[in-house]
Amino acid sequence: MADRIERVEVLVASPTRNYVTLRVTTADGIVGLGDATVNGRELSVASYLRDHVAPLLIGVDPNRIEDTWQYLYRGVYWRRGPVTMAAIGAVDMALWDILGKRTNQPVYQLLGGRVRDGIPYYSHAFGWDIPALLDSVREHQERGETFIRVQSGVPGLDKVYGVSKDPNYEPAGRGARPSEEHFDPGAYMRHLPKVLTAVRELVGPDVKLLHDAHHRLTPIQGARLAKSVEEFDLFWLEDVTPAEDQDAFRLVRNASTTPLAVGEVFNTIWDCQRLIEERLIDYVRTAVVHAGGISHSRKIFALAEVHGVKAGPHGPSDVSPIALAASIHMAAATHNWGVQEYMGYPALVHEAFPHAWSASDGMLQPGDAPGLGVDIDEDILSTSPYVPAYLPTARTLDGAVLDW
Ligand code: KDG
Ligand code: MG
């Protein structure tokens, strides 16, 4: 008789930051893990999973991965959105993990096997001013990294996305309400070319430089920025304008040849269908956790492959080591992979989620453990309760709310 799902547990814990972890156990005693973390909305996904999804999974054959995905997506009428898709994503990851453990194979093997020897990653260099940023870039180079994201402070602004006066940057702040910060697009747009001039001068032509504008600009401002940084040969310019209006990217595209990346807030293929089919972007940044797991992300990246677009998935600290593992396994087996973001984690997060994947010399490796190769340390998770924490809110200088 086929195996059956016997137990479904949702663990919410805060080993330095909040994570929502799904643990699925089968009657044969196989345990699969999935990540369902949505930064600042952790309890909503936990409730969605506990109250509405877990009861439906009991008794289901865990081998029916695609059918379970369709059942949780189409079968419930209400669909899409970060909470729903992260919940489905966690179930999907856990079922792939179970399949790998049952067949004693790493998930990348189940996805078709390796297409590359290692997965290049980029991590985050930042500095409050240009000299501090250059020091940070040097540190990344000393670690053997050749893809480096660069973010800098902006004169006149107190807080800027991607930059901290503290050496450890974490965008979500603990507390009952989001903190607020002000942003001046003009000052930022005037400053960025100066920053990139200094960085390019330091690293020379070979290092791949990335930058995240984090949704702050209007389409025409985005077009102007993309044009003004063309000479620095960025690997990509990310989230140059919000992408709910996918057609807005045409304006940016028509203005410059700077490669464009977008999509960390997307949840389904339909959020990026036009961007991909009309070749308005170069890299799609959907995270496996936020875009319905491995099963749905594969479809996004397959559509992208047909249109010459590559995967460059989101990988900040709020994507847990379980979802990062899923992304690394996909990267190992997906041809059109550009680069994986790897922000890194504090030591306690590595301890809370012991993992077979590894990062060194600018490359990620999935490891050969069966399934996703990630475990949890229950002692750490059970002694690290949830703490309210939110991403900041941004306002323009006149006080109106701006996309953060
Ligand atoms: O939860 C949102 C953060 O992870 C996001 O702001 C980080 O933009 C980000 C990135 O590119 O890592
Ligand atoms: Mg980003």
Short mmCIF file of C-alpha atoms and ligand atoms in Angstrom, two decimals:
data_model
loop_
_atom_site.label_atom_id
_atom_site.label_comp_id
_atom_site.label_asym_id
_atom_site.label_seq_id
_atom_site.Cartn_x
_atom_site.Cartn_y
_atom_site.Cartn_z
CA MET A 1 0.00 0.00 0.00
CA ALA A 2 1.19 3.50 -0.77
CA ASP A 3 2.51 5.56 2.10
CA ARG A 4 0.17 8.15 3.69
CA ILE A 5 0.71 11.51 5.34
CA GLU A 6 0.13 10.98 9.05
CA ARG A 7 1.18 14.20 10.79
CA VAL A 8 1.50 17.84 9.69
CA GLU A 9 3.09 20.36 12.08
CA VAL A 10 3.73 24.06 11.77
CA LEU A 11 6.68 25.41 13.75
CA VAL A 12 7.00 29.17 14.18
CA ALA A 13 10.26 30.23 15.77
CA SER A 14 12.65 33.14 15.89
CA PRO A 15 16.28 32.04 16.01
CA THR A 16 17.42 35.69 15.44
CA ARG A 17 14.49 36.24 13.02
CA ASN A 18 11.11 34.62 12.44
CA TYR A 19 10.73 31.48 10.35
CA VAL A 20 7.67 29.33 9.63
CA THR A 21 8.59 25.68 9.08
CA LEU A 22 6.28 22.90 7.94
CA ARG A 23 7.04 19.35 9.01
CA VAL A 24 5.18 16.52 7.28
CA THR A 25 5.56 12.97 8.62
CA THR A 26 4.34 9.89 6.76
CA ALA A 27 3.04 6.58 8.10
CA ASP A 28 6.37 5.04 7.01
CA GLY A 29 8.12 7.55 9.29
CA ILE A 30 9.62 9.73 6.52
CA VAL A 31 9.87 13.40 7.47
CA GLY A 32 9.72 16.22 4.92
CA LEU A 33 10.41 19.88 5.67
CA GLY A 34 9.18 23.03 3.96
CA ASP A 35 9.68 26.75 4.53
CA ALA A 36 6.59 29.01 4.61
CA THR A 37 8.12 32.25 5.87
CA VAL A 38 6.56 35.50 4.63
CA ASN A 39 8.48 38.36 6.21
CA GLY A 40 6.20 40.29 8.59
CA ARG A 41 3.20 38.01 7.88
CA GLU A 42 4.48 34.82 9.51
CA LEU A 43 1.41 34.18 11.67
CA SER A 44 -0.96 34.44 8.69
CA VAL A 45 0.83 31.66 6.81
CA ALA A 46 1.06 29.59 9.98
CA SER A 47 -2.71 29.87 10.44
CA TYR A 48 -3.39 29.16 6.75
CA LEU A 49 -1.33 25.98 7.07
CA ARG A 50 -2.57 24.86 10.49
CA ASP A 51 -6.23 25.73 10.10
CA HIS A 52 -6.89 25.10 6.42
CA VAL A 53 -4.19 22.97 4.82
CA ALA A 54 -2.93 20.49 7.44
CA PRO A 55 -6.34 18.77 7.90
CA LEU A 56 -6.59 18.22 4.12
CA LEU A 57 -3.22 16.50 3.94
CA ILE A 58 -3.85 13.76 6.46
CA GLY A 59 -4.17 10.44 4.62
CA VAL A 60 -2.89 11.81 1.29
CA ASP A 61 -0.30 9.80 -0.67
CA PRO A 62 2.88 11.93 -0.42
CA ASN A 63 4.03 10.71 -3.84
CA ARG A 64 1.24 12.71 -5.49
CA ILE A 65 3.21 15.94 -5.49
CA GLU A 66 1.70 17.63 -8.56
CA ASP A 67 -1.82 16.49 -7.71
CA THR A 68 -1.48 17.89 -4.18
CA TRP A 69 -0.27 21.21 -5.65
CA GLN A 70 -3.28 21.40 -7.99
CA TYR A 71 -5.63 20.39 -5.18
CA LEU A 72 -4.35 23.15 -2.88
CA TYR A 73 -4.32 25.74 -5.68
CA ARG A 74 -7.29 25.03 -7.95
CA GLY A 75 -9.24 22.92 -5.50
CA VAL A 76 -9.87 25.69 -2.96
CA TYR A 77 -11.19 28.37 -5.35
CA TRP A 78 -9.29 31.25 -3.63
CA ARG A 79 -5.84 31.39 -5.12
CA ARG A 80 -2.58 33.31 -5.50
CA GLY A 81 -1.14 35.89 -3.10
CA PRO A 82 1.94 35.49 -0.89
CA VAL A 83 0.23 33.74 2.03
CA THR A 84 -1.53 31.08 -0.07
CA MET A 85 1.45 30.49 -2.32
CA ALA A 86 3.98 30.26 0.51
CA ALA A 87 1.73 27.73 2.25
CA ILE A 88 1.43 25.65 -0.94
CA GLY A 89 5.17 26.13 -1.49
CA ALA A 90 5.98 24.68 1.93
CA VAL A 91 3.83 21.60 1.30
CA ASP A 92 5.43 21.14 -2.11
CA MET A 93 8.98 21.39 -0.73
CA ALA A 94 8.17 18.91 2.03
CA LEU A 95 6.77 16.40 -0.49
CA TRP A 96 9.86 16.66 -2.74
CA ASP A 97 11.97 16.20 0.40
CA ILE A 98 10.00 13.06 1.28
CA LEU A 99 10.33 11.68 -2.26
CA GLY A 100 14.10 12.21 -2.14
CA LYS A 101 14.39 10.46 1.21
CA ARG A 102 12.17 7.59 0.09
CA THR A 103 14.25 7.02 -3.07
CA ASN A 104 17.55 7.90 -1.35
CA GLN A 105 18.34 10.65 -3.87
CA PRO A 106 19.03 14.36 -3.57
CA VAL A 107 16.19 16.44 -5.02
CA TYR A 108 18.40 17.80 -7.83
CA GLN A 109 18.73 14.24 -9.11
CA LEU A 110 14.95 13.83 -9.17
CA LEU A 111 14.75 17.06 -11.19
CA GLY A 112 16.94 15.62 -13.94
CA GLY A 113 20.43 15.71 -12.46
CA ARG A 114 23.19 18.26 -12.54
CA VAL A 115 23.64 20.71 -15.39
CA ARG A 116 26.46 22.62 -13.65
CA ASP A 117 29.33 21.87 -11.26
CA GLY A 118 28.48 24.64 -8.81
CA ILE A 119 25.94 27.44 -8.44
CA PRO A 120 27.39 30.96 -8.46
CA TYR A 121 25.91 33.17 -5.78
CA TYR A 122 25.96 36.88 -5.07
CA SER A 123 25.95 38.34 -1.61
CA HIS A 124 25.62 41.85 -0.25
CA ALA A 125 28.35 44.47 0.00
CA PHE A 126 27.19 47.72 1.58
CA GLY A 127 28.55 50.86 3.16
CA TRP A 128 27.09 53.99 4.60
CA ASP A 129 29.53 55.99 2.45
CA ILE A 130 31.71 55.11 -0.55
CA PRO A 131 34.93 54.26 1.40
CA ALA A 132 32.98 51.91 3.70
CA LEU A 133 31.34 50.28 0.68
CA LEU A 134 34.72 49.76 -1.00
CA ASP A 135 36.01 48.05 2.17
CA SER A 136 32.99 45.77 2.12
CA VAL A 137 33.51 44.97 -1.59
CA ARG A 138 37.16 44.05 -0.86
CA GLU A 139 36.01 41.66 1.89
CA HIS A 140 33.69 39.90 -0.55
CA GLN A 141 36.49 39.61 -3.10
CA GLU A 142 38.78 38.14 -0.46
CA ARG A 143 36.16 35.41 0.05
CA GLY A 144 36.48 34.51 -3.64
CA GLU A 145 33.14 36.02 -4.66
CA THR A 146 32.84 37.33 -8.21
CA PHE A 147 29.17 38.40 -8.16
CA ILE A 148 28.69 41.24 -5.68
CA ARG A 149 25.61 43.33 -4.95
CA VAL A 150 26.52 46.92 -3.98
CA GLN A 151 24.29 49.21 -1.91
CA SER A 152 25.30 52.52 -0.39
CA GLY A 153 23.95 55.27 1.83
CA VAL A 154 22.66 58.42 0.13
CA PRO A 155 23.76 61.87 1.35
CA GLY A 156 20.89 63.53 3.21
CA LEU A 157 18.98 60.30 3.97
CA ASP A 158 19.00 58.66 7.42
CA LYS A 159 18.10 55.15 6.32
CA VAL A 160 18.43 53.46 2.98
CA TYR A 161 17.39 49.95 1.89
CA GLY A 162 20.27 47.47 1.89
CA VAL A 163 22.57 49.52 4.10
CA SER A 164 23.17 49.53 7.81
CA LYS A 165 25.58 51.25 10.15
CA ASP A 166 25.80 47.84 11.85
CA PRO A 167 27.94 45.19 10.09
CA ASN A 168 24.96 42.77 10.18
CA TYR A 169 22.13 44.05 8.04
CA GLU A 170 18.62 42.70 8.60
CA PRO A 171 15.80 44.59 6.89
CA ALA A 172 12.99 43.52 9.28
CA GLY A 173 12.99 45.35 12.62
CA ARG A 174 11.61 43.81 15.81
CA GLY A 175 8.66 45.69 17.34
CA ALA A 176 4.90 45.91 17.12
CA ARG A 177 4.89 48.41 14.23
CA PRO A 178 7.05 48.92 11.16
CA SER A 179 9.67 51.65 11.48
CA GLU A 180 9.40 54.53 9.01
CA GLU A 181 12.03 56.00 6.73
CA HIS A 182 12.14 58.77 4.15
CA PHE A 183 13.40 58.46 0.63
CA ASP A 184 14.39 61.04 -1.96
CA PRO A 185 14.50 59.50 -5.46
CA GLY A 186 16.38 62.52 -6.88
CA ALA A 187 19.22 62.32 -4.33
CA TYR A 188 19.47 58.56 -4.84
CA MET A 189 19.53 58.81 -8.63
CA ARG A 190 22.23 61.49 -8.56
CA HIS A 191 24.35 59.52 -6.10
CA LEU A 192 24.29 56.00 -7.59
CA PRO A 193 26.53 56.76 -10.63
CA LYS A 194 29.19 58.16 -8.26
CA VAL A 195 29.03 54.98 -6.19
CA LEU A 196 29.31 52.73 -9.22
CA THR A 197 32.20 54.77 -10.65
CA ALA A 198 34.21 54.12 -7.47
CA VAL A 199 33.29 50.44 -7.26
CA ARG A 200 34.06 49.71 -10.91
CA GLU A 201 37.39 51.49 -10.56
CA LEU A 202 38.23 49.25 -7.59
CA VAL A 203 37.18 45.89 -9.02
CA GLY A 204 37.99 46.28 -12.73
CA PRO A 205 35.84 44.93 -15.57
CA ASP A 206 35.48 41.26 -14.61
CA VAL A 207 33.54 41.36 -11.35
CA LYS A 208 29.78 41.05 -11.85
CA LEU A 209 28.12 43.96 -10.05
CA LEU A 210 24.45 44.00 -9.07
CA HIS A 211 22.29 46.71 -7.54
CA ASP A 212 18.77 46.71 -6.03
CA ALA A 213 16.66 49.87 -6.44
CA HIS A 214 13.96 48.16 -4.34
CA HIS A 215 10.80 49.36 -6.10
CA ARG A 216 11.28 53.03 -5.17
CA LEU A 217 11.16 54.69 -8.60
CA THR A 218 8.45 55.56 -11.09
CA PRO A 219 8.78 53.93 -14.53
CA ILE A 220 10.32 57.05 -16.09
CA GLN A 221 12.75 57.47 -13.16
CA GLY A 222 13.63 53.79 -13.53
CA ALA A 223 14.27 54.29 -17.24
CA ARG A 224 16.51 57.25 -16.52
CA LEU A 225 18.45 55.36 -13.84
CA ALA A 226 18.95 52.29 -16.06
CA LYS A 227 20.30 54.59 -18.78
CA SER A 228 22.57 56.56 -16.44
CA VAL A 229 24.30 53.43 -15.09
CA GLU A 230 24.76 51.71 -18.46
CA GLU A 231 28.50 52.46 -18.61
CA PHE A 232 29.15 50.48 -15.39
CA ASP A 233 28.13 47.22 -17.04
CA LEU A 234 25.91 45.93 -14.23
CA PHE A 235 25.12 42.22 -14.17
CA TRP A 236 21.64 43.41 -13.24
CA LEU A 237 19.64 46.34 -11.96
CA GLU A 238 16.91 44.98 -9.69
CA ASP A 239 13.36 46.16 -8.97
CA VAL A 240 13.89 49.45 -10.72
CA THR A 241 10.14 50.13 -10.54
CA PRO A 242 7.23 48.16 -9.01
CA ALA A 243 6.08 45.45 -11.40
CA GLU A 244 2.36 45.10 -10.76
CA ASP A 245 2.14 47.11 -13.97
CA GLN A 246 4.24 44.74 -16.06
CA ASP A 247 3.98 46.98 -19.09
CA ALA A 248 5.89 49.72 -17.22
CA PHE A 249 9.03 47.72 -17.82
CA ARG A 250 8.74 48.43 -21.54
CA LEU A 251 9.62 52.06 -20.85
CA VAL A 252 12.74 51.02 -18.94
CA ARG A 253 13.66 48.41 -21.56
CA ASN A 254 13.35 50.87 -24.43
CA ALA A 255 15.60 53.37 -22.67
CA SER A 256 18.64 51.21 -21.97
CA THR A 257 20.57 47.97 -22.34
CA THR A 258 21.18 47.59 -18.58
CA PRO A 259 20.03 44.02 -17.71
CA LEU A 260 16.89 44.03 -15.56
CA ALA A 261 15.86 41.70 -12.72
CA VAL A 262 12.52 41.65 -10.93
CA GLY A 263 10.17 39.28 -9.17
CA GLU A 264 10.96 38.63 -5.51
CA VAL A 265 7.42 39.69 -4.61
CA PHE A 266 5.80 37.59 -7.36
CA ASN A 267 3.86 34.47 -6.38
CA THR A 268 2.84 32.85 -9.65
CA ILE A 269 3.73 32.55 -13.30
CA TRP A 270 0.92 34.97 -14.08
CA ASP A 271 2.71 37.77 -12.22
CA CYS A 272 5.58 37.61 -14.70
CA GLN A 273 4.04 36.09 -17.81
CA ARG A 274 4.10 39.30 -19.83
CA LEU A 275 7.52 40.33 -18.55
CA ILE A 276 8.91 37.01 -19.72
CA GLU A 277 6.99 36.50 -22.96
CA GLU A 278 7.68 40.03 -24.13
CA ARG A 279 11.32 39.81 -23.01
CA LEU A 280 11.03 42.91 -20.82
CA ILE A 281 13.42 41.50 -18.21
CA ASP A 282 16.58 39.40 -18.16
CA TYR A 283 16.28 37.67 -14.76
CA VAL A 284 13.20 36.48 -12.89
CA ARG A 285 13.64 36.59 -9.12
CA THR A 286 10.76 34.47 -7.80
CA ALA A 287 11.76 32.65 -4.61
CA VAL A 288 10.85 28.96 -4.44
CA VAL A 289 9.08 29.57 -1.11
CA HIS A 290 6.96 32.50 -2.30
CA ALA A 291 6.06 31.09 -5.73
CA GLY A 292 4.37 27.84 -4.80
CA GLY A 293 7.40 25.62 -4.23
CA ILE A 294 9.54 23.59 -6.60
CA SER A 295 6.63 22.38 -8.76
CA HIS A 296 5.40 25.86 -9.70
CA SER A 297 8.84 27.53 -9.84
CA ARG A 298 9.90 24.94 -12.41
CA LYS A 299 7.11 26.13 -14.69
CA ILE A 300 8.16 29.79 -14.29
CA PHE A 301 11.77 28.96 -15.12
CA ALA A 302 10.73 26.75 -18.05
CA LEU A 303 8.69 29.63 -19.53
CA ALA A 304 11.69 31.88 -18.92
CA GLU A 305 14.02 29.46 -20.70
CA VAL A 306 11.93 29.59 -23.86
CA HIS A 307 12.22 33.40 -23.91
CA GLY A 308 15.90 33.81 -23.09
CA VAL A 309 15.26 34.90 -19.50
CA LYS A 310 17.25 33.39 -16.64
CA ALA A 311 16.48 32.57 -13.02
CA GLY A 312 18.08 34.74 -10.34
CA PRO A 313 16.09 33.82 -7.24
CA HIS A 314 15.64 35.79 -4.07
CA GLY A 315 17.79 34.54 -1.18
CA PRO A 316 17.79 36.98 1.74
CA SER A 317 17.86 35.94 5.40
CA ASP A 318 14.04 35.62 5.47
CA VAL A 319 14.22 32.77 2.93
CA SER A 320 15.05 29.98 5.39
CA PRO A 321 17.86 27.44 4.87
CA ILE A 322 15.15 24.95 3.81
CA ALA A 323 13.85 27.13 0.97
CA LEU A 324 17.39 28.05 0.05
CA ALA A 325 18.15 24.32 -0.23
CA ALA A 326 15.18 23.92 -2.59
CA SER A 327 16.52 26.78 -4.71
CA ILE A 328 20.05 25.32 -4.78
CA HIS A 329 18.73 21.90 -5.85
CA MET A 330 16.73 23.55 -8.63
CA ALA A 331 19.76 25.60 -9.67
CA ALA A 332 21.87 22.47 -9.94
CA ALA A 333 19.35 20.97 -12.38
CA THR A 334 18.05 24.02 -14.29
CA HIS A 335 19.97 25.19 -17.34
CA ASN A 336 18.80 28.82 -17.48
CA TRP A 337 20.04 29.78 -14.02
CA GLY A 338 21.85 33.11 -13.86
CA VAL A 339 22.87 33.44 -10.23
CA GLN A 340 21.44 32.69 -6.76
CA GLU A 341 21.21 35.40 -4.11
CA TYR A 342 22.83 34.27 -0.86
CA MET A 343 22.70 36.89 1.87
CA GLY A 344 24.01 34.43 4.48
CA TYR A 345 22.65 33.80 7.98
CA PRO A 346 23.76 34.42 11.55
CA ALA A 347 25.42 31.35 13.15
CA LEU A 348 22.29 30.48 15.16
CA VAL A 349 20.24 30.05 11.96
CA HIS A 350 22.79 27.58 10.57
CA GLU A 351 22.58 25.70 13.90
CA ALA A 352 18.77 25.75 13.95
CA PHE A 353 18.62 24.30 10.40
CA PRO A 354 21.65 21.98 9.97
CA HIS A 355 22.12 21.59 6.21
CA ALA A 356 24.00 19.58 3.61
CA TRP A 357 24.28 22.57 1.22
CA SER A 358 27.39 24.68 1.49
CA ALA A 359 28.73 28.03 0.26
CA SER A 360 32.36 28.80 -0.43
CA ASP A 361 34.49 30.67 -2.98
CA GLY A 362 31.39 32.25 -4.47
CA MET A 363 29.73 28.89 -5.19
CA LEU A 364 26.87 26.99 -3.60
CA GLN A 365 26.72 23.20 -3.56
CA PRO A 366 23.55 21.20 -2.78
CA GLY A 367 25.40 18.32 -1.10
CA ASP A 368 24.43 14.69 -1.69
CA ALA A 369 22.09 14.03 1.24
CA PRO A 370 18.75 12.50 0.20
CA GLY A 371 15.88 14.96 -0.26
CA LEU A 372 16.64 18.62 0.41
CA GLY A 373 19.30 17.73 2.98
CA VAL A 374 18.11 20.07 5.74
CA ASP A 375 17.18 19.18 9.30
CA ILE A 376 15.90 21.19 12.27
CA ASP A 377 17.27 21.54 15.79
CA GLU A 378 14.10 21.31 17.85
CA ASP A 379 15.78 22.57 21.03
CA ILE A 380 16.76 25.81 19.33
CA LEU A 381 13.38 26.30 17.66
CA SER A 382 11.38 25.54 20.80
CA THR A 383 13.41 28.01 22.88
CA SER A 384 13.18 30.82 20.28
CA PRO A 385 9.55 32.00 20.29
CA TYR A 386 8.03 34.24 17.60
CA VAL A 387 8.76 37.95 18.00
CA PRO A 388 6.69 40.54 16.09
CA ALA A 389 8.92 42.06 13.40
CA TYR A 390 8.18 44.04 10.25
CA LEU A 391 9.85 45.45 7.19
CA PRO A 392 10.01 49.25 7.33
CA THR A 393 7.59 51.62 5.61
CA ALA A 394 8.98 54.30 3.29
CA ARG A 395 7.65 57.80 2.69
CA THR A 396 8.68 60.52 0.27
CA LEU A 397 10.03 63.76 1.75
CA ASP A 398 6.51 65.24 1.77
CA GLY A 399 5.28 62.36 3.92
CA ALA A 400 3.34 60.33 1.33
CA VAL A 401 3.71 56.54 1.49
CA LEU A 402 6.17 55.16 -1.03
CA ASP A 403 6.84 51.55 -2.03
CA TRP A 404 9.51 50.26 0.37
O1 KDG B 1 11.47 40.27 2.89
C1 KDG B 1 11.90 41.22 1.97
C2 KDG B 1 13.40 41.29 1.92
O2 KDG B 1 13.91 40.01 1.87
C3 KDG B 1 13.84 42.07 0.71
O3 KDG B 1 13.67 43.40 0.99
C4 KDG B 1 15.27 41.76 0.36
O4 KDG B 1 15.13 42.97 -1.71
C5 KDG B 1 15.64 42.09 -1.05
C6 KDG B 1 16.69 41.30 -1.69
O5 KDG B 1 16.90 41.52 -2.88
O6 KDG B 1 17.27 40.47 -1.02
MG MG B 2 15.54 42.75 -3.84
#
